[in-house]
Coordinates of C-alpha atoms in Angstrom, one line a residue:
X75 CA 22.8 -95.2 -68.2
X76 CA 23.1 -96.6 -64.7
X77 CA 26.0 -95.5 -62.5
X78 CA 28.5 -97.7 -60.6
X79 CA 30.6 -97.1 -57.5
X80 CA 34.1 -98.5 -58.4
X81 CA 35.5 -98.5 -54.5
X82 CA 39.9 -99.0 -54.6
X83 CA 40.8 -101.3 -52.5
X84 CA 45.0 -101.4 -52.2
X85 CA 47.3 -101.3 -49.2
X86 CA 48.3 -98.2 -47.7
X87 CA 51.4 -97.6 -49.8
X88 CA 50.5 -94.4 -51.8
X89 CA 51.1 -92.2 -49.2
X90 CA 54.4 -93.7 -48.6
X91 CA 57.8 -92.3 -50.2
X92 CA 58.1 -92.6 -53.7
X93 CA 54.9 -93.7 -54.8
X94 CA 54.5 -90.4 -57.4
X95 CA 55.6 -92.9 -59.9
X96 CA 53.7 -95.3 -59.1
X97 CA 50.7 -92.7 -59.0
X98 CA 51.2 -91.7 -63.0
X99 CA 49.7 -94.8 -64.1
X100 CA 46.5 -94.2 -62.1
X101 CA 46.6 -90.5 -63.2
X102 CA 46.4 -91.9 -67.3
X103 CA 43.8 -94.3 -66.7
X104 CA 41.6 -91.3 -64.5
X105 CA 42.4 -89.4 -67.9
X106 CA 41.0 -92.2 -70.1
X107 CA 37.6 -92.7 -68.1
X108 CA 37.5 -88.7 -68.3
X109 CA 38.3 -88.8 -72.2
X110 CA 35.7 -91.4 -72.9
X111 CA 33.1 -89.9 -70.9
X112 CA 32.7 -93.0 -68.6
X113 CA 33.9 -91.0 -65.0
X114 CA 31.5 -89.0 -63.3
X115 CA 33.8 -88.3 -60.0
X116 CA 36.3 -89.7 -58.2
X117 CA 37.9 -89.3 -54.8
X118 CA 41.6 -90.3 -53.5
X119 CA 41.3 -90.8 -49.7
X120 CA 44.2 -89.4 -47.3
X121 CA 46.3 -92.2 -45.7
X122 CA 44.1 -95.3 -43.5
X123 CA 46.3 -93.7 -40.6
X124 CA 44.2 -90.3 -40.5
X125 CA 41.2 -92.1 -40.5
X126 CA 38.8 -92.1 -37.2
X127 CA 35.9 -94.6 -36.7
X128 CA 32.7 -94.3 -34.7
X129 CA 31.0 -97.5 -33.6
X130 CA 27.9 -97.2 -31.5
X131 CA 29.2 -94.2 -28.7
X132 CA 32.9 -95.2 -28.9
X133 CA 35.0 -92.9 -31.6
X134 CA 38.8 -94.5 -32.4
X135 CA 41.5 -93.8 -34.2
X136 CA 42.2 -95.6 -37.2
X137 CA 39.8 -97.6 -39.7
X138 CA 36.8 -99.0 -39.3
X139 CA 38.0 -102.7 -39.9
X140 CA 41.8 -103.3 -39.6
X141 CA 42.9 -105.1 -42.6
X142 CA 46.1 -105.5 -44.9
X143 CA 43.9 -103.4 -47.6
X144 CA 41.7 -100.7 -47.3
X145 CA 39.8 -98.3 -49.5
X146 CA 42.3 -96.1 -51.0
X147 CA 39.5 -94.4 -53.0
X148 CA 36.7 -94.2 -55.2
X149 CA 35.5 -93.2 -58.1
X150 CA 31.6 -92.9 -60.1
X151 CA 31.2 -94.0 -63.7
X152 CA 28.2 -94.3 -66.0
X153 CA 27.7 -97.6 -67.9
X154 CA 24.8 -99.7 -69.8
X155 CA 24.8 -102.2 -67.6
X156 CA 27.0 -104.3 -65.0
X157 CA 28.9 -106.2 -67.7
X158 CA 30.1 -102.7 -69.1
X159 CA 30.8 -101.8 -65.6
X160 CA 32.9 -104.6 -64.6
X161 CA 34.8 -104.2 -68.3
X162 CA 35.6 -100.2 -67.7
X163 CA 36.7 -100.9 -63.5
X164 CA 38.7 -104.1 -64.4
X165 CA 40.9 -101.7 -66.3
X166 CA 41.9 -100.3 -62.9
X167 CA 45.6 -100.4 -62.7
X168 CA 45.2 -101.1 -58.8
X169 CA 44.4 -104.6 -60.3
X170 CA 47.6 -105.0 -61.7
X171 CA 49.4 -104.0 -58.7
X172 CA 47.6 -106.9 -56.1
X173 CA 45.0 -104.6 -55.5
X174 CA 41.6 -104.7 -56.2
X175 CA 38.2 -103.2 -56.9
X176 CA 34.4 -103.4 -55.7
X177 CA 31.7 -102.5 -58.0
X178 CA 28.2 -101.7 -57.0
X179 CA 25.1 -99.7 -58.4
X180 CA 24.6 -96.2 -57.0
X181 CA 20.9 -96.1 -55.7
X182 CA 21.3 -92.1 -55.3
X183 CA 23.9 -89.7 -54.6
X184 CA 24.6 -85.4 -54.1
X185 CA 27.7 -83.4 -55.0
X186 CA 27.3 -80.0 -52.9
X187 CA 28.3 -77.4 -56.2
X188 CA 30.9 -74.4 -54.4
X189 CA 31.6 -71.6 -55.5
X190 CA 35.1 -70.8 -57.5
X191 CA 36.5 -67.6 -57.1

């Protein structure tokens, strides 16, 4: 099976006030892909305002490109093919909520394993 980079694209607003709610929904679909063996990992990023950008010499505060969405996160899943793949990250709630999502193979990867104590 070939795996697939589903990158989140939303605006900035689950790290506002309030947003647990909105955050359940994402949390059940994570637990689907998990319970149908489709998710390899996934990643939630911190706030677009604790981000820092280097460009050349030059380091900024703030995102890369400023736009009214950014990438809110990302996640790995395995599929047969990119039909499969565009079936399983449609699902995305973020969809649904004026968001959206960018799938794209993975040509290689590494998770560092730690140690839990």
């Amino acid at each position: 099976m070939t795996q697939y980079a589903v990158l989140i694209y939303a605006g900035d607003s689950a790290h506002r006030e309030g947003a647990e709610a909105e955050q359940e929904v994402h949390d059940r679909h994570a637990e689907e892909l998990r319970d149908a063996d489709s998710m390899v990992a996934a990643f939630a990023l911190e706030s677009v305002a604790s981000a820092t950008s280097i460009r050349g010499d030059v380091v900024t505060d703030g995102p890369f490109v400023d736009a009214k969405e950014v990438i809110a996160g990302f996640y790995v899943i395995e599929a047969p093919d990119l039909d499969a793949a565009l079936r399983i990250a449609g699902a995305n709630p973020v969809v649904q909520q004026g968001g959206g999502v960018e799938v794209r193979p993975v040509a290689g990867g590494f998770i560092r394993q730690t140690a839990q104590g």
